[in-house]
XYZ file of N, CA, C and O in Angstrom:
304
model
N 93.168 13.601 87.434
C 93.947 12.387 87.372
C 95.419 12.760 87.548
O 95.874 13.747 86.999
N 96.117 11.938 88.301
C 97.544 12.166 88.510
C 98.356 11.323 87.517
O 97.830 10.402 86.892
N 99.645 11.624 87.421
C 100.531 10.861 86.545
C 100.558 9.394 86.956
O 100.565 8.494 86.108
N 100.560 9.137 88.245
C 100.557 7.764 88.751
C 99.266 7.037 88.363
O 99.297 5.876 87.942
N 98.129 7.727 88.494
C 96.847 7.142 88.080
C 96.862 6.807 86.589
O 96.379 5.757 86.175
N 97.400 7.725 85.803
C 97.472 7.520 84.363
C 98.356 6.326 84.028
O 98.012 5.509 83.174
N 99.473 6.211 84.712
C 100.372 5.072 84.490
C 99.655 3.757 84.780
O 99.732 2.806 83.994
N 98.916 3.703 85.874
C 98.164 2.485 86.224
C 97.091 2.193 85.178
O 96.884 1.030 84.806
N 96.410 3.218 84.703
C 95.383 3.050 83.685
C 95.991 2.512 82.393
O 95.456 1.576 81.788
N 97.116 3.078 81.974
C 97.774 2.626 80.746
C 98.203 1.165 80.853
O 97.977 0.372 79.931
N 98.800 0.813 81.964
C 99.262 -0.569 82.161
C 98.078 -1.532 82.180
O 98.120 -2.592 81.545
N 97.017 -1.174 82.862
C 95.837 -2.040 82.919
C 95.239 -2.249 81.528
O 94.857 -3.369 81.168
N 95.175 -1.189 80.741
C 94.620 -1.321 79.391
C 95.528 -2.136 78.487
O 95.057 -2.903 77.656
N 96.842 -1.970 78.640
C 97.777 -2.764 77.842
C 97.646 -4.250 78.166
O 97.639 -5.091 77.271
N 97.508 -4.572 79.449
C 97.333 -5.973 79.850
C 96.032 -6.518 79.274
O 96.001 -7.619 78.718
N 94.964 -5.745 79.390
C 93.662 -6.193 78.906
C 93.665 -6.375 77.387
O 93.119 -7.345 76.856
N 94.297 -5.446 76.665
C 94.253 -5.485 75.208
C 95.323 -6.377 74.585
O 95.104 -6.943 73.518
N 96.497 -6.491 75.237
C 97.619 -7.194 74.623
C 98.134 -8.384 75.426
O 98.999 -9.116 74.957
N 97.650 -8.544 76.672
C 98.136 -9.626 77.515
C 99.461 -9.255 78.159
O 99.909 -8.115 78.089
N 100.091 -10.209 78.793
C 101.361 -9.955 79.458
C 101.173 -9.602 80.916
O 100.069 -9.701 81.465
N 102.259 -9.179 81.541
C 102.224 -8.865 82.967
C 102.387 -7.369 83.191
O 102.890 -6.646 82.331
N 101.996 -6.937 84.370
C 102.133 -5.518 84.699
C 103.602 -5.107 84.739
O 103.948 -3.998 84.322
N 104.469 -5.981 85.197
C 105.896 -5.646 85.260
C 106.485 -5.458 83.871
O 107.267 -4.530 83.640
N 106.108 -6.315 82.945
C 106.601 -6.202 81.572
C 106.164 -4.888 80.943
O 106.962 -4.161 80.351
N 104.877 -4.551 81.098
C 104.365 -3.327 80.504
C 104.886 -2.091 81.225
O 105.115 -1.059 80.586
N 105.081 -2.184 82.516
C 105.619 -1.040 83.262
C 107.021 -0.699 82.763
O 107.354 0.474 82.576
N 107.844 -1.719 82.534
C 109.194 -1.488 81.993
C 109.123 -0.896 80.591
O 109.871 0.014 80.250
N 108.230 -1.421 79.757
C 108.122 -0.953 78.376
C 107.543 0.457 78.304
O 107.952 1.257 77.457
N 106.616 0.776 79.190
C 105.969 2.087 79.184
C 106.892 3.181 79.708
O 106.975 4.260 79.134
N 107.575 2.906 80.784
C 108.384 3.946 81.422
C 107.516 4.841 82.289
O 106.325 4.599 82.472
N 108.098 5.891 82.796
C 107.382 6.819 83.666
C 106.607 7.850 82.849
O 107.037 8.256 81.767
N 105.486 8.290 83.394
C 104.728 9.382 82.802
C 105.428 10.680 83.196
O 105.643 10.943 84.380
N 105.787 11.461 82.209
C 106.471 12.734 82.426
C 105.440 13.848 82.317
O 104.755 13.975 81.303
N 105.318 14.647 83.372
C 104.372 15.762 83.375
C 105.124 17.023 82.975
O 106.140 17.371 83.566
N 104.616 17.694 81.959
C 105.225 18.913 81.418
C 104.523 20.150 81.976
O 103.414 20.074 82.490
N 105.167 21.287 81.813
C 104.636 22.568 82.263
C 103.435 22.976 81.399
O 103.511 22.944 80.170
N 102.347 23.350 82.018
C 101.142 23.757 81.293
C 101.360 25.010 80.440
O 100.664 25.211 79.453
N 102.316 25.850 80.811
C 102.578 27.062 80.030
C 103.105 26.726 78.636
O 102.850 27.454 77.683
N 103.846 25.656 78.515
C 104.417 25.287 77.218
C 103.715 24.101 76.572
O 103.940 23.827 75.398
N 102.881 23.401 77.312
C 102.166 22.230 76.793
C 100.692 22.320 77.188
O 100.192 21.528 77.971
N 100.006 23.279 76.619
C 98.625 23.570 77.028
C 97.617 22.517 76.567
O 96.578 22.343 77.194
N 97.886 21.817 75.493
C 96.906 20.860 74.968
C 97.056 19.460 75.548
O 96.087 18.724 75.661
N 98.266 19.086 75.899
C 98.533 17.777 76.512
C 99.826 17.928 77.301
O 100.891 18.134 76.721
N 99.729 17.831 78.614
C 100.893 18.139 79.451
C 101.662 16.909 79.930
O 102.427 16.998 80.861
N 101.487 15.778 79.278
C 102.215 14.585 79.709
C 102.744 13.820 78.498
O 102.266 13.967 77.383
N 103.734 12.987 78.785
C 104.347 12.177 77.743
C 105.019 10.972 78.391
O 105.232 10.960 79.600
N 105.321 9.980 77.595
C 106.118 8.836 78.022
C 107.155 8.570 76.941
O 107.008 9.002 75.799
N 108.202 7.846 77.307
C 109.224 7.423 76.358
C 109.255 5.903 76.378
O 109.975 5.302 77.175
N 108.436 5.275 75.519
C 108.341 3.822 75.552
C 109.645 3.145 75.124
O 110.417 3.691 74.336
N 109.849 1.969 75.665
C 110.970 1.126 75.261
C 110.411 -0.262 75.014
O 109.223 -0.404 74.790
N 111.226 -1.266 75.048
C 110.744 -2.624 74.824
C 110.872 -3.013 73.369
O 111.585 -2.387 72.588
N 110.129 -4.029 72.991
C 110.185 -4.540 71.625
C 109.442 -3.601 70.677
O 108.686 -2.720 71.115
N 109.630 -3.829 69.385
C 108.897 -3.028 68.399
C 107.388 -3.187 68.585
O 106.641 -2.212 68.507
N 106.948 -4.404 68.838
C 105.510 -4.663 69.027
C 104.991 -3.966 70.276
O 103.882 -3.413 70.268
N 105.768 -3.975 71.355
C 105.349 -3.294 72.580
C 105.261 -1.788 72.356
O 104.288 -1.152 72.760
N 106.267 -1.219 71.714
C 106.240 0.229 71.458
C 105.066 0.613 70.564
O 104.404 1.624 70.793
N 104.776 -0.198 69.558
C 103.647 0.076 68.674
C 102.329 0.024 69.444
O 101.462 0.885 69.262
N 102.164 -0.970 70.317
C 100.947 -1.082 71.120
C 100.801 0.114 72.047
O 99.703 0.662 72.211
N 101.902 0.538 72.640
C 101.873 1.690 73.547
C 101.504 2.956 72.783
O 100.656 3.726 73.220
N 102.112 3.179 71.631
C 101.830 4.387 70.849
C 100.370 4.444 70.410
O 99.748 5.506 70.452
N 99.815 3.302 69.995
C 98.394 3.281 69.618
C 97.507 3.625 70.806
O 96.554 4.399 70.682
N 97.828 3.065 71.951
C 97.045 3.343 73.148
C 97.172 4.812 73.548
O 96.184 5.449 73.915
N 98.378 5.367 73.472
C 98.583 6.761 73.860
C 97.742 7.703 73.015
O 97.205 8.692 73.531
N 97.596 7.417 71.729
C 96.764 8.263 70.865
C 95.338 8.335 71.386
O 94.733 9.410 71.428
N 94.801 7.202 71.798
C 93.429 7.174 72.321
C 93.315 7.843 73.686
O 92.398 8.616 73.937
N 94.245 7.534 74.566
C 94.166 8.027 75.944
C 94.381 9.543 76.012
O 93.768 10.220 76.821
N 95.225 10.072 75.135
C 95.453 11.528 75.136
C 94.179 12.299 74.835
O 94.015 13.425 75.302
N 93.289 11.737 74.049
C 92.028 12.407 73.757
C 91.151 12.523 75.000
O 90.434 13.503 75.182
N 91.215 11.514 75.842
C 90.373 11.483 77.040
C 91.027 12.153 78.245
O 90.365 12.799 79.047
N 92.329 11.983 78.389
C 93.059 12.507 79.535
C 94.253 13.326 79.056
O 95.387 12.886 79.093
N 93.979 14.522 78.561
C 95.073 15.325 78.007
C 95.849 16.088 79.082
O 97.005 16.450 78.871
N 95.235 16.322 80.221
C 95.881 17.071 81.300
C 95.896 16.209 82.563
O 94.875 15.681 82.975
N 97.094 16.056 83.145
C 97.232 15.321 84.405
C 98.013 16.168 85.399
O 98.716 17.107 85.020
N 97.902 15.809 86.656
C 98.636 16.484 87.725
C 99.841 15.644 88.118
O 99.858 14.428 87.900
N 100.838 16.289 88.682
C 101.981 15.547 89.230
C 101.491 14.599 90.303
O 100.494 14.852 90.967
N 102.240 13.551 90.486
C 101.921 12.661 91.604
C 101.705 11.245 91.212
O 101.510 10.824 90.163
């Protein structure tokens, strides 16, 4: 899975679970940042959520679940 694929998956799940539009969630989610595997061997990606407190909380809950399934992603 690539960072772009992961971003689309996160946005789709946020829409399905919390409602709203893809543009709103894309702004709140931000970009998926891919880290170096040498220093981040267990999970090589991260995001810096913004938006409202409720949006950030929803994103953080989702990230906990998704990291278990997709801990390693490729650039792109």
